[in-house]
Coordinates of C-alpha atoms in Angstrom, one line a residue:
Y274 CA -173.1 -2.9 189.9
P275 CA -175.2 0.3 190.5
H276 CA -178.9 0.2 190.3
D277 CA -179.3 3.8 189.3
Y278 CA -178.2 4.0 185.7
V279 CA -177.1 7.2 184.0
Q280 CA -177.0 8.1 180.3
G281 CA -174.4 5.9 178.6
K282 CA -171.0 7.4 177.7
F283 CA -168.8 6.8 174.7
D284 CA -165.4 8.5 174.4
A285 CA -163.9 7.6 171.1
S286 CA -160.6 9.2 172.1
L287 CA -159.9 6.3 174.4
F288 CA -159.5 3.9 171.5
A289 CA -156.5 3.7 169.1
G290 CA -157.4 4.3 165.5
K291 CA -160.8 4.4 163.8
V292 CA -163.7 2.9 165.7
K293 CA -165.1 0.2 163.3
S294 CA -167.8 -1.5 165.3
C295 CA -169.0 -2.6 168.8
A296 CA -170.7 -5.6 170.4
Y297 CA -172.7 -6.1 173.6
A298 CA -170.7 -7.4 176.6
G299 CA -173.3 -7.4 179.4
N300 CA -174.4 -4.9 182.0
D301 CA -174.0 -1.9 179.7
K302 CA -170.5 -2.9 178.7
I303 CA -169.4 -3.2 175.1
I304 CA -166.5 -4.6 173.2
V305 CA -165.1 -2.0 170.8
L306 CA -163.1 -2.8 167.7
S307 CA -160.6 -0.3 166.4
D308 CA -156.9 -1.0 166.0
K309 CA -157.3 -3.1 169.2
L310 CA -160.1 -4.8 170.9
Y311 CA -161.4 -3.0 174.0
L312 CA -163.8 -3.9 176.8
Y313 CA -165.5 -0.6 177.7
D314 CA -168.0 0.3 180.4
T315 CA -170.6 2.9 179.1
Q316 CA -171.7 3.7 182.6
S317 CA -168.3 4.7 184.0
G318 CA -166.7 5.7 180.7
A319 CA -163.7 3.5 181.5
V320 CA -161.7 1.0 179.4
L321 CA -161.6 -2.2 181.5
A322 CA -159.4 -4.4 179.3
E323 CA -157.8 -4.5 175.8
T324 CA -156.2 -7.0 173.5
E325 CA -155.2 -7.6 169.9
P326 CA -158.2 -8.5 167.6
P327 CA -158.1 -12.1 166.5
L328 CA -160.1 -11.6 163.4
E329 CA -161.0 -8.7 161.1
F330 CA -164.8 -9.4 161.2
F331 CA -166.6 -11.3 163.9
E332 CA -169.6 -11.8 166.1
V333 CA -169.4 -11.6 169.9
Y334 CA -171.5 -13.7 172.4
A335 CA -171.3 -13.2 176.1
F336 CA -171.6 -16.3 178.4
E337 CA -171.0 -17.0 182.0
G338 CA -167.4 -16.1 182.7
G339 CA -166.4 -14.8 179.3
Y340 CA -166.9 -14.0 175.7
L341 CA -167.0 -16.0 172.4
L342 CA -165.8 -14.3 169.2
T343 CA -166.7 -16.1 166.0
G344 CA -165.4 -15.3 162.5
F345 CA -163.3 -16.4 159.6
S346 CA -159.5 -16.8 159.5
S347 CA -157.3 -18.4 156.8
N348 CA -158.4 -21.7 158.4
G349 CA -162.1 -21.1 158.0
A350 CA -164.7 -20.5 160.7
T351 CA -163.0 -20.0 164.0
A352 CA -164.3 -19.7 167.6
C353 CA -162.1 -17.7 170.0
F354 CA -162.8 -17.9 173.8
Y355 CA -161.9 -15.0 176.1
N356 CA -162.3 -14.6 179.9
E357 CA -163.8 -11.5 181.4
N358 CA -160.4 -9.7 181.2
L359 CA -160.2 -10.3 177.4
S360 CA -157.4 -12.9 177.8
L361 CA -157.6 -15.6 175.1
T362 CA -158.3 -19.0 176.7
K363 CA -159.1 -21.3 173.8
E364 CA -159.3 -21.3 170.0
I365 CA -161.3 -23.8 168.0
I366 CA -160.9 -24.2 164.2
T367 CA -164.3 -25.7 163.2
M368 CA -162.9 -27.5 160.2
D369 CA -160.8 -29.6 162.6
L370 CA -164.1 -30.6 164.3
L371 CA -166.3 -31.1 161.3
K372 CA -163.8 -32.7 159.0
E373 CA -165.5 -32.7 155.5
D374 CA -168.3 -30.2 156.5
F375 CA -167.9 -26.5 157.1
V376 CA -169.6 -23.4 158.7
T377 CA -170.5 -20.7 156.3
M378 CA -171.4 -17.7 158.5
E379 CA -170.3 -16.1 161.8
S380 CA -173.8 -16.8 163.1
G381 CA -173.3 -20.5 162.3
I382 CA -171.6 -20.8 165.7
A383 CA -173.4 -20.3 169.0
I384 CA -172.6 -20.9 172.7
S385 CA -174.9 -21.9 175.5
S386 CA -175.3 -19.3 178.2
D387 CA -173.5 -21.5 180.7
G388 CA -170.5 -21.8 178.3
K389 CA -170.6 -25.6 178.2
K390 CA -171.9 -26.3 174.6
L391 CA -171.4 -25.0 171.1
A392 CA -174.0 -25.3 168.3
L393 CA -172.5 -25.5 164.9
A394 CA -174.4 -25.0 161.6
G395 CA -172.4 -27.0 159.1
M396 CA -173.4 -26.8 155.4
N397 CA -175.1 -30.2 155.6
V398 CA -175.3 -31.1 159.3
L399 CA -176.4 -29.4 162.5
Y400 CA -174.0 -30.3 165.4
V401 CA -173.7 -29.8 169.1
Y402 CA -170.2 -29.9 170.7
D403 CA -169.7 -30.5 174.4
L404 CA -166.8 -28.2 175.4
E405 CA -166.1 -30.1 178.6
N406 CA -165.9 -33.6 177.2
E407 CA -164.8 -32.5 173.7
N408 CA -167.5 -34.6 172.1
I409 CA -169.4 -33.7 169.0
E410 CA -172.8 -35.1 167.9
R411 CA -174.9 -34.7 164.8
L412 CA -178.4 -33.5 165.6
L413 CA -179.9 -32.9 162.1
V414 CA -178.7 -33.7 158.6
H415 CA -179.4 -32.5 155.1
G416 CA -182.7 -34.2 154.0
D417 CA -184.2 -34.6 157.4
R418 CA -188.0 -34.2 157.0
F419 CA -190.9 -32.8 159.0
A420 CA -194.0 -34.6 157.7
D421 CA -196.5 -32.3 159.4
N422 CA -195.9 -29.6 156.8
S423 CA -194.2 -31.6 154.1
M424 CA -190.8 -30.0 154.3
E425 CA -187.2 -31.1 154.3
I426 CA -183.9 -29.4 155.2
V427 CA -181.5 -28.5 152.5
T428 CA -178.8 -26.4 154.2
F429 CA -178.1 -24.8 157.6
N430 CA -176.9 -21.2 158.1
S431 CA -177.4 -19.8 161.6
V432 CA -178.0 -21.3 165.1
T433 CA -178.7 -20.2 168.6
F434 CA -179.7 -21.8 171.9
L435 CA -183.2 -21.5 173.3
C436 CA -185.3 -22.6 176.4
E437 CA -182.4 -22.5 178.9
N438 CA -180.0 -24.3 176.6
T439 CA -182.4 -27.3 176.1
Q440 CA -183.2 -26.5 172.5
I441 CA -181.4 -25.1 169.4
A442 CA -183.0 -22.8 166.9
Y443 CA -181.7 -22.8 163.4
C444 CA -182.2 -21.0 160.0
G445 CA -181.4 -22.2 156.6
Q446 CA -182.9 -23.4 153.3
G447 CA -185.6 -26.0 152.8
R448 CA -187.9 -27.3 150.1
S449 CA -191.3 -29.0 149.8
I450 CA -191.5 -32.8 149.7
S451 CA -195.1 -32.9 148.3
D452 CA -195.6 -34.7 145.0
T453 CA -196.9 -31.6 143.3
A454 CA -194.1 -29.2 144.5
D455 CA -191.3 -27.9 142.3
D456 CA -187.7 -28.0 143.4
E457 CA -187.6 -24.3 144.6
F458 CA -185.6 -23.6 147.8
F459 CA -187.0 -21.2 150.4
S460 CA -186.1 -19.8 153.8
I461 CA -186.8 -22.0 156.8
C462 CA -186.4 -21.8 160.5
G463 CA -187.0 -24.4 163.2
T464 CA -186.0 -25.9 166.5
V465 CA -184.7 -29.2 167.8
A466 CA -183.8 -30.4 171.3
V467 CA -180.1 -30.7 172.1
N468 CA -180.6 -34.5 172.2
G469 CA -182.0 -34.5 168.6
D470 CA -185.7 -34.9 169.6
H471 CA -188.7 -32.7 168.8
L472 CA -187.7 -31.5 165.3
N473 CA -189.8 -28.6 164.0
I474 CA -189.5 -26.8 160.6
A475 CA -191.4 -23.7 159.5
K476 CA -191.5 -21.5 156.5
P477 CA -192.2 -17.8 157.3
S478 CA -194.9 -16.8 154.8
D479 CA -193.7 -13.9 152.5
Y480 CA -190.9 -13.2 154.9
V481 CA -187.3 -14.2 154.0
I482 CA -185.1 -14.3 157.0
D483 CA -181.7 -12.6 156.6
T484 CA -179.5 -15.4 158.0
N485 CA -176.5 -13.0 158.0
D486 CA -178.3 -10.9 160.6
I487 CA -179.7 -13.2 163.2
Q488 CA -179.5 -11.2 166.5
N489 CA -179.1 -13.4 169.5
R490 CA -180.0 -11.4 172.6
V491 CA -180.4 -12.4 176.3
N492 CA -184.2 -12.7 176.3
R493 CA -185.1 -12.7 172.6
I494 CA -183.8 -13.7 169.2
F495 CA -184.4 -11.3 166.3
M496 CA -184.7 -12.4 162.7
P497 CA -184.7 -9.3 160.4
Q498 CA -186.0 -9.7 156.9
E499 CA -183.6 -10.1 153.9
I500 CA -184.1 -7.4 151.3
S501 CA -182.6 -8.5 148.0
E502 CA -181.7 -5.0 146.8
P503 CA -181.4 -1.6 148.4
G504 CA -184.8 0.1 148.0
D505 CA -186.5 -3.1 147.1
F506 CA -189.6 -2.3 149.1
G507 CA -191.8 -4.7 147.2
K508 CA -190.5 -7.6 149.3
N509 CA -190.3 -5.7 152.5
T510 CA -193.1 -6.5 155.0
A511 CA -192.0 -3.6 157.3
S512 CA -192.1 -6.0 160.2
L513 CA -189.8 -8.0 162.5
I514 CA -190.0 -11.6 163.6
W515 CA -188.6 -12.5 167.0
L516 CA -188.5 -15.6 169.3
D517 CA -188.8 -15.7 173.0
S518 CA -185.5 -17.2 174.2
K519 CA -187.1 -19.0 177.2
T520 CA -190.2 -20.5 175.5
G521 CA -189.2 -20.5 171.8
Q522 CA -192.5 -18.8 170.9
E523 CA -192.5 -16.9 167.6
N524 CA -193.8 -13.3 167.5
Q525 CA -193.9 -10.5 165.0
F526 CA -194.7 -6.8 165.1
A527 CA -195.1 -4.2 162.4
F528 CA -193.0 -1.0 162.0
S529 CA -194.7 2.3 161.9
S530 CA -193.9 3.1 158.2
G531 CA -193.5 1.0 155.1
D532 CA -189.9 2.1 154.4
E533 CA -188.5 0.7 157.6
G534 CA -186.6 -2.6 157.7
C535 CA -184.6 -2.0 154.5
E536 CA -181.7 -0.1 155.9
G537 CA -180.9 -1.6 159.3
V538 CA -182.8 -3.3 162.1
Y539 CA -181.2 -3.4 165.5
S540 CA -182.0 -4.8 169.0
S541 CA -180.9 -4.1 172.5
E542 CA -178.8 -6.5 174.5
Q543 CA -181.6 -7.8 176.7
G544 CA -184.0 -7.7 173.7
T545 CA -186.5 -5.2 175.3
Y546 CA -186.1 -2.7 172.5
A547 CA -185.6 -2.7 168.7
A548 CA -184.7 0.1 166.3
T549 CA -184.8 0.8 162.6
A550 CA -182.7 3.1 160.5
V551 CA -183.9 5.0 157.4
L552 CA -181.2 6.8 155.3
G553 CA -181.6 9.9 153.1
E554 CA -180.4 13.4 153.6
S555 CA -180.2 12.5 157.2
L556 CA -180.5 9.4 159.4
I557 CA -183.9 8.7 161.0
I558 CA -183.9 6.2 163.9
R559 CA -187.1 4.8 165.4
I560 CA -187.1 2.8 168.6
Y561 CA -189.8 0.3 169.6
E562 CA -190.7 -1.5 172.8
V563 CA -190.7 -5.1 171.5
S564 CA -193.5 -6.7 173.6
S565 CA -196.1 -4.3 172.5
G566 CA -194.6 -3.2 169.2
S567 CA -195.1 0.4 170.3
L568 CA -193.0 3.2 168.8
I569 CA -191.5 5.0 171.8
H570 CA -188.8 7.3 170.2
K571 CA -187.8 8.9 166.9
E572 CA -184.5 10.6 166.5
E573 CA -182.9 12.4 163.5
I574 CA -179.1 12.6 163.0
E575 CA -177.8 15.2 160.6
N576 CA -174.4 16.0 159.2
P577 CA -173.1 18.4 156.4
D578 CA -171.2 15.4 154.8
K579 CA -174.0 13.3 153.3
T580 CA -171.5 10.5 152.7
Y581 CA -172.2 9.3 156.2
F582 CA -175.7 8.4 155.1
Y583 CA -174.7 6.3 152.2
R584 CA -174.2 3.1 154.2
I585 CA -176.2 1.4 157.0
P586 CA -174.9 2.7 160.4
Q587 CA -174.2 0.7 163.6
I588 CA -176.7 1.3 166.4
Y589 CA -176.6 -0.1 169.9
L590 CA -179.4 0.1 172.5
F591 CA -178.7 -0.3 176.2
D592 CA -181.7 -1.6 178.2
N593 CA -180.7 -0.4 181.6
S594 CA -179.7 3.2 180.9
K595 CA -182.1 3.5 177.9
T596 CA -179.3 5.0 175.9
A597 CA -178.7 4.6 172.2
L598 CA -175.2 4.7 170.7
V599 CA -175.0 5.5 167.0
L600 CA -171.8 5.2 164.9
P601 CA -172.3 6.5 161.4
G602 CA -169.3 5.9 159.1
G603 CA -168.0 3.0 161.1
G604 CA -168.0 0.9 158.0
I605 CA -166.7 3.6 155.6
Q606 CA -162.9 3.4 155.7
E607 CA -162.2 6.9 154.3
L608 CA -164.4 8.7 156.9
E609 CA -163.9 9.3 160.6
T610 CA -166.5 7.5 162.6
L611 CA -169.2 9.9 164.0
V612 CA -170.5 9.2 167.6
A613 CA -174.0 10.1 168.7
T614 CA -175.7 9.2 171.9
F615 CA -179.3 9.9 173.1
T616 CA -181.7 8.6 175.6
F617 CA -185.1 7.2 175.0
E618 CA -188.1 6.5 177.3
E619 CA -191.1 4.4 177.1

Protein backbone atom coordinates (compact mmCIF):
# COMPACT_ATOMS: atom_id res chain seq x y z
CA TYR A 1 0.00 0.00 0.00
CA PRO A 2 1.49 3.39 -0.98
CA HIS A 3 3.15 5.51 1.69
CA ASP A 4 2.43 8.78 -0.12
CA TYR A 5 -1.24 9.46 0.43
CA VAL A 6 -3.21 11.82 -1.78
CA GLN A 7 -6.49 13.56 -1.03
CA GLY A 8 -9.23 10.97 -0.69
CA LYS A 9 -11.70 10.48 -3.55
CA PHE A 10 -15.42 9.68 -3.45
CA ASP A 11 -17.30 9.14 -6.72
CA ALA A 12 -20.99 8.63 -5.89
CA SER A 13 -21.76 7.67 -9.51
CA LEU A 14 -20.08 4.30 -8.91
CA PHE A 15 -22.81 3.23 -6.49
CA ALA A 16 -26.31 2.10 -7.46
CA GLY A 17 -29.06 4.22 -5.89
CA LYS A 18 -28.84 6.77 -3.11
CA VAL A 19 -25.73 6.70 -0.91
CA LYS A 20 -27.10 6.29 2.63
CA SER A 21 -24.04 5.86 4.83
CA CYS A 22 -20.47 4.57 5.02
CA ALA A 23 -18.22 2.76 7.48
CA TYR A 24 -14.46 2.53 7.89
CA ALA A 25 -12.83 -0.56 6.39
CA GLY A 26 -9.10 0.01 7.03
CA ASN A 27 -6.28 1.72 5.08
CA ASP A 28 -8.45 4.56 3.74
CA LYS A 29 -11.06 2.08 2.46
CA ILE A 30 -14.74 2.36 3.35
CA ILE A 31 -17.86 0.25 3.07
CA VAL A 32 -20.59 2.19 1.27
CA LEU A 33 -24.28 1.44 1.71
CA SER A 34 -26.64 2.31 -1.14
CA ASP A 35 -28.84 -0.19 -2.98
CA LYS A 36 -25.88 -2.57 -2.53
CA LEU A 37 -22.94 -2.84 -0.17
CA TYR A 38 -19.61 -1.75 -1.67
CA LEU A 39 -15.98 -1.90 -0.58
CA TYR A 40 -14.39 1.30 -1.91
CA ASP A 41 -10.80 2.56 -1.90
CA THR A 42 -10.73 6.35 -1.38
CA GLN A 43 -7.10 6.51 -2.55
CA SER A 44 -7.55 4.82 -5.95
CA GLY A 45 -11.22 5.75 -6.35
CA ALA A 46 -12.04 2.11 -7.23
CA VAL A 47 -14.78 -0.25 -6.10
CA LEU A 48 -13.02 -3.39 -4.81
CA ALA A 49 -16.04 -5.60 -4.08
CA GLU A 50 -19.82 -5.50 -3.76
CA THR A 51 -22.62 -7.59 -2.29
CA GLU A 52 -26.24 -7.38 -1.17
CA PRO A 53 -26.71 -5.64 2.20
CA PRO A 54 -27.74 -8.13 4.90
CA LEU A 55 -29.46 -5.56 7.12
CA GLU A 56 -31.02 -2.13 6.65
CA PHE A 57 -29.12 -0.51 9.55
CA PHE A 58 -25.84 -1.82 10.91
CA GLU A 59 -22.44 -1.11 12.42
CA VAL A 60 -19.21 -2.28 10.76
CA TYR A 61 -16.08 -3.49 12.55
CA ALA A 62 -12.88 -4.45 10.75
CA PHE A 63 -10.77 -7.30 12.13
CA GLU A 64 -7.85 -9.37 10.85
CA GLY A 65 -9.05 -10.93 7.61
CA GLY A 66 -12.51 -9.45 7.34
CA TYR A 67 -15.43 -7.41 8.56
CA LEU A 68 -18.23 -7.84 11.10
CA LEU A 69 -21.61 -6.23 10.43
CA THR A 70 -23.96 -5.99 13.41
CA GLY A 71 -27.60 -4.98 13.30
CA PHE A 72 -31.16 -6.17 13.71
CA SER A 73 -33.15 -8.56 11.56
CA SER A 74 -36.53 -10.19 12.16
CA ASN A 75 -34.61 -12.61 14.41
CA GLY A 76 -33.18 -9.85 16.61
CA ALA A 77 -29.56 -8.74 16.94
CA THR A 78 -27.47 -10.40 14.24
CA ALA A 79 -23.73 -10.66 13.54
CA CYS A 80 -22.72 -11.12 9.89
CA PHE A 81 -19.11 -12.05 9.09
CA TYR A 82 -17.49 -11.19 5.75
CA ASN A 83 -14.06 -11.85 4.32
CA GLU A 84 -11.97 -9.12 2.68
CA ASN A 85 -13.85 -9.63 -0.62
CA LEU A 86 -17.24 -9.04 1.04
CA SER A 87 -18.25 -12.71 0.82
CA LEU A 88 -20.49 -13.77 3.69
CA THR A 89 -18.73 -16.47 5.74
CA LYS A 90 -20.89 -16.79 8.85
CA GLU A 91 -24.06 -15.44 10.45
CA ILE A 92 -24.88 -15.57 14.16
CA ILE A 93 -28.34 -14.89 15.60
CA THR A 94 -27.56 -13.72 19.12
CA MET A 95 -30.89 -14.96 20.51
CA ASP A 96 -29.77 -18.49 19.64
CA LEU A 97 -26.68 -17.97 21.81
CA LEU A 98 -28.18 -16.06 24.72
CA LYS A 99 -31.47 -17.98 24.99
CA GLU A 100 -33.58 -15.86 27.38
CA ASP A 101 -31.40 -12.72 27.19
CA PHE A 102 -31.07 -10.33 24.25
CA VAL A 103 -28.86 -7.59 22.78
CA THR A 104 -30.57 -4.19 22.49
CA MET A 105 -28.14 -2.17 20.32
CA GLU A 106 -25.88 -2.62 17.29
CA SER A 107 -23.01 -1.53 19.55
CA GLY A 108 -23.90 -4.36 21.93
CA ILE A 109 -21.78 -6.71 19.80
CA ALA A 110 -18.01 -6.29 19.41
CA ILE A 111 -15.27 -8.42 17.90
CA SER A 112 -11.65 -8.73 19.03
CA SER A 113 -9.07 -7.39 16.59
CA ASP A 114 -7.83 -10.93 15.88
CA GLY A 115 -11.37 -12.07 15.02
CA LYS A 116 -11.39 -14.84 17.65
CA LYS A 117 -13.88 -13.54 20.24
CA LEU A 118 -17.17 -11.68 20.45
CA ALA A 119 -18.28 -9.54 23.38
CA LEU A 120 -22.06 -9.41 23.78
CA ALA A 121 -24.00 -6.92 25.93
CA GLY A 122 -27.15 -8.76 26.89
CA MET A 123 -29.82 -6.84 28.75
CA ASN A 124 -28.86 -8.54 32.00
CA VAL A 125 -25.50 -10.22 31.35
CA LEU A 126 -22.17 -9.38 29.71
CA TYR A 127 -20.89 -12.37 27.70
CA VAL A 128 -17.75 -13.38 25.83
CA TYR A 129 -18.09 -15.89 22.99
CA ASP A 130 -15.15 -17.91 21.64
CA LEU A 131 -15.70 -18.14 17.87
CA GLU A 132 -13.21 -20.99 17.42
CA ASN A 133 -14.56 -23.24 20.19
CA GLU A 134 -18.15 -21.95 19.97
CA ASN A 135 -18.16 -21.55 23.74
CA ILE A 136 -19.99 -18.74 25.58
CA GLU A 137 -19.22 -17.51 29.10
CA ARG A 138 -20.88 -15.02 31.44
CA LEU A 139 -18.50 -12.30 32.65
CA LEU A 140 -20.85 -9.95 34.52
CA VAL A 141 -24.50 -10.07 35.51
CA HIS A 142 -27.18 -7.63 36.58
CA GLY A 143 -26.52 -6.74 40.23
CA ASP A 144 -22.75 -7.19 40.18
CA ARG A 145 -21.27 -4.63 42.57
CA PHE A 146 -18.13 -2.53 42.83
CA ALA A 147 -17.70 -1.76 46.52
CA ASP A 148 -15.00 0.90 46.01
CA ASN A 149 -17.58 3.43 44.83
CA SER A 150 -20.80 1.76 46.05
CA MET A 151 -22.31 1.03 42.63
CA GLU A 152 -24.02 -1.90 41.02
CA ILE A 153 -24.82 -2.73 37.40
CA VAL A 154 -28.46 -2.60 36.25
CA THR A 155 -28.23 -3.10 32.48
CA PHE A 156 -25.62 -3.39 29.71
CA ASN A 157 -25.83 -1.52 26.37
CA SER A 158 -22.52 -1.29 24.51
CA VAL A 159 -19.23 -3.22 24.55
CA THR A 160 -15.79 -3.13 22.96
CA PHE A 161 -12.39 -4.79 23.42
CA LEU A 162 -9.44 -3.02 25.07
CA CYS A 163 -5.78 -3.61 25.94
CA GLU A 164 -4.93 -5.96 23.06
CA ASN A 165 -8.13 -7.98 23.55
CA THR A 166 -7.45 -8.74 27.23
CA GLN A 167 -10.21 -6.50 28.58
CA ILE A 168 -13.75 -5.50 27.64
CA ALA A 169 -15.12 -2.01 28.16
CA TYR A 170 -18.87 -1.66 28.61
CA CYS A 171 -21.50 1.05 29.01
CA GLY A 172 -24.91 0.76 30.54
CA GLN A 173 -27.04 1.80 33.50
CA GLY A 174 -26.18 1.55 37.18
CA ARG A 175 -27.37 2.69 40.58
CA SER A 176 -25.93 3.45 43.99
CA ILE A 177 -25.95 0.78 46.69
CA SER A 178 -25.37 3.15 49.63
CA ASP A 179 -27.98 3.15 52.40
CA THR A 180 -28.88 6.80 51.82
CA ALA A 181 -29.19 6.64 48.01
CA ASP A 182 -32.46 6.76 46.09
CA ASP A 183 -33.25 4.25 43.35
CA GLU A 184 -32.29 6.53 40.46
CA PHE A 185 -30.48 4.96 37.51
CA PHE A 186 -27.51 6.71 35.91
CA SER A 187 -25.07 6.21 33.06
CA ILE A 188 -22.07 4.02 33.87
CA CYS A 189 -19.02 2.73 32.06
CA GLY A 190 -16.40 0.26 33.17
CA THR A 191 -13.98 -2.50 32.29
CA VAL A 192 -13.54 -6.18 33.06
CA ALA A 193 -10.89 -8.72 32.03
CA VAL A 194 -11.98 -11.34 29.50
CA ASN A 195 -11.71 -13.95 32.27
CA GLY A 196 -14.09 -11.96 34.49
CA ASP A 197 -11.45 -10.49 36.84
CA HIS A 198 -10.63 -6.84 37.64
CA LEU A 199 -14.15 -5.38 37.51
CA ASN A 200 -14.33 -1.59 37.44
CA ILE A 201 -17.44 0.62 37.37
CA ALA A 202 -17.43 4.40 37.01
CA LYS A 203 -20.06 7.14 36.73
CA PRO A 204 -18.97 10.05 34.53
CA SER A 205 -19.87 13.17 36.49
CA ASP A 206 -22.45 15.41 34.71
CA TYR A 207 -21.72 13.58 31.45
CA VAL A 208 -24.32 11.11 30.14
CA ILE A 209 -22.77 8.75 27.58
CA ASP A 210 -24.78 8.20 24.39
CA THR A 211 -24.68 4.40 24.31
CA ASN A 212 -26.12 4.48 20.77
CA ASP A 213 -23.00 6.29 19.56
CA ILE A 214 -19.97 4.52 21.05
CA GLN A 215 -17.27 4.85 18.37
CA ASN A 216 -14.78 1.98 18.48
CA ARG A 217 -11.66 3.03 16.56
CA VAL A 218 -8.27 1.36 16.13
CA ASN A 219 -6.40 3.25 18.85
CA ARG A 220 -9.17 4.98 20.78
CA ILE A 221 -12.78 4.54 21.83
CA PHE A 222 -14.97 7.64 21.77
CA MET A 223 -18.00 8.15 23.98
CA PRO A 224 -20.02 11.19 22.83
CA GLN A 225 -22.45 12.75 25.24
CA GLU A 226 -26.17 12.11 25.05
CA ILE A 227 -28.26 15.24 24.61
CA SER A 228 -31.88 14.59 25.60
CA GLU A 229 -33.40 17.05 23.12
CA PRO A 230 -32.07 18.98 20.11
CA GLY A 231 -30.84 22.33 21.35
CA ASP A 232 -30.73 21.18 24.98
CA PHE A 233 -27.46 22.97 25.68
CA GLY A 234 -28.02 23.00 29.44
CA LYS A 235 -26.86 19.39 29.69
CA ASN A 236 -24.13 19.70 27.09
CA THR A 237 -20.62 19.84 28.54
CA ALA A 238 -19.19 20.65 25.07
CA SER A 239 -16.53 18.00 25.56
CA LEU A 240 -15.67 14.44 24.53
CA ILE A 241 -14.63 11.44 26.63
CA TRP A 242 -12.34 8.86 25.03
CA LEU A 243 -10.42 5.78 26.11
CA ASP A 244 -6.98 4.66 25.01
CA SER A 245 -7.54 1.24 23.41
CA LYS A 246 -4.15 -0.09 24.51
CA THR A 247 -4.17 1.04 28.16
CA GLY A 248 -7.84 1.68 28.92
CA GLN A 249 -6.97 5.12 30.31
CA GLU A 250 -9.84 7.61 30.23
CA ASN A 251 -9.31 11.10 28.78
CA GLN A 252 -11.49 14.10 27.99
CA PHE A 253 -11.05 17.29 26.01
CA ALA A 254 -13.20 20.39 25.55
CA PHE A 255 -14.56 21.69 22.27
CA SER A 256 -13.82 25.26 21.25
CA SER A 257 -17.42 26.51 21.55
CA GLY A 258 -20.36 25.73 23.81
CA ASP A 259 -22.76 24.76 21.01
CA GLU A 260 -20.61 21.84 19.81
CA GLY A 261 -21.45 18.27 20.72
CA CYS A 262 -25.22 18.53 20.23
CA GLU A 263 -25.45 17.89 16.48
CA GLY A 264 -22.90 15.23 15.69
CA VAL A 265 -19.53 14.07 17.03
CA TYR A 266 -17.27 12.04 14.75
CA SER A 267 -13.90 10.29 14.94
CA SER A 268 -11.32 9.12 12.44
CA GLU A 269 -10.65 5.43 11.83
CA GLN A 270 -7.36 5.39 13.76
CA GLY A 271 -8.75 7.75 16.38
CA THR A 272 -6.19 10.51 15.78
CA TYR A 273 -8.83 13.12 14.94
CA ALA A 274 -12.36 14.01 16.02
CA ALA A 275 -14.88 16.41 14.51
CA THR A 276 -18.08 18.19 15.47
CA ALA A 277 -20.98 19.44 13.37
CA VAL A 278 -23.11 22.51 14.06
CA LEU A 279 -26.24 23.00 11.93
CA GLY A 280 -27.94 26.24 10.97
CA GLU A 281 -28.17 28.08 7.65
CA SER A 282 -25.05 26.08 6.76
CA LEU A 283 -23.01 23.22 8.20
CA ILE A 284 -19.98 24.14 10.31
CA ILE A 285 -17.42 21.37 10.85
CA ARG A 286 -14.54 21.66 13.32
CA ILE A 287 -11.75 19.07 13.43
CA TYR A 288 -9.56 18.41 16.48
CA GLU A 289 -6.31 16.58 17.08
CA VAL A 290 -7.39 14.28 19.90
CA SER A 291 -4.19 13.91 21.96
CA SER A 292 -3.86 17.65 22.51
CA GLY A 293 -7.51 18.62 22.07
CA SER A 294 -6.34 21.32 19.63
CA LEU A 295 -8.69 22.72 16.99
CA ILE A 296 -6.83 22.25 13.68
CA HIS A 297 -9.46 22.98 11.00
CA LYS A 298 -12.83 24.68 10.49
CA GLU A 299 -14.92 24.17 7.36
CA GLU A 300 -18.28 25.60 6.27
CA ILE A 301 -20.53 23.73 3.82
CA GLU A 302 -23.35 25.70 2.18
CA ASN A 303 -26.25 24.83 -0.11
CA PRO A 304 -29.29 26.78 -1.38
CA ASP A 305 -31.56 23.96 -0.15
CA LYS A 306 -31.50 24.41 3.62
CA THR A 307 -33.27 21.06 4.08
CA TYR A 308 -29.81 19.49 3.98
CA PHE A 309 -29.07 21.15 7.31
CA TYR A 310 -32.17 19.88 9.11
CA ARG A 311 -30.57 16.57 10.08
CA ILE A 312 -27.20 15.53 11.46
CA PRO A 313 -24.87 14.63 8.54
CA GLN A 314 -22.45 11.76 8.14
CA ILE A 315 -18.78 12.71 8.39
CA TYR A 316 -15.75 10.44 7.93
CA LEU A 317 -12.13 11.38 8.65
CA PHE A 318 -9.19 9.53 7.06
CA ASP A 319 -6.02 9.65 9.17
CA ASN A 320 -3.50 8.87 6.44
CA SER A 321 -4.67 11.24 3.70
CA LYS A 322 -6.05 13.80 6.19
CA THR A 323 -9.23 13.95 4.12
CA ALA A 324 -12.77 14.55 5.38
CA LEU A 325 -15.76 13.04 3.58
CA VAL A 326 -19.10 14.72 4.33
CA LEU A 327 -22.48 13.35 3.21
CA PRO A 328 -25.30 15.81 3.97
CA GLY A 329 -28.72 14.34 3.22
CA GLY A 330 -27.67 10.71 3.51
CA GLY A 331 -30.37 10.13 6.11
CA ILE A 332 -33.10 12.14 4.35
CA GLN A 333 -34.89 9.87 1.90
CA GLU A 334 -36.40 12.58 -0.31
CA LEU A 335 -33.05 14.27 -0.98
CA GLU A 336 -30.11 13.27 -3.13
CA THR A 337 -27.03 12.81 -0.95
CA LEU A 338 -24.54 15.64 -1.28
CA VAL A 339 -20.83 14.78 -1.36
CA ALA A 340 -18.13 17.11 -0.05
CA THR A 341 -14.45 16.34 0.54
CA PHE A 342 -11.70 18.57 1.92
CA THR A 343 -8.27 18.14 3.45
CA PHE A 344 -7.15 19.22 6.89
CA GLU A 345 -3.68 19.68 8.35
CA GLU A 346 -2.38 19.89 11.90
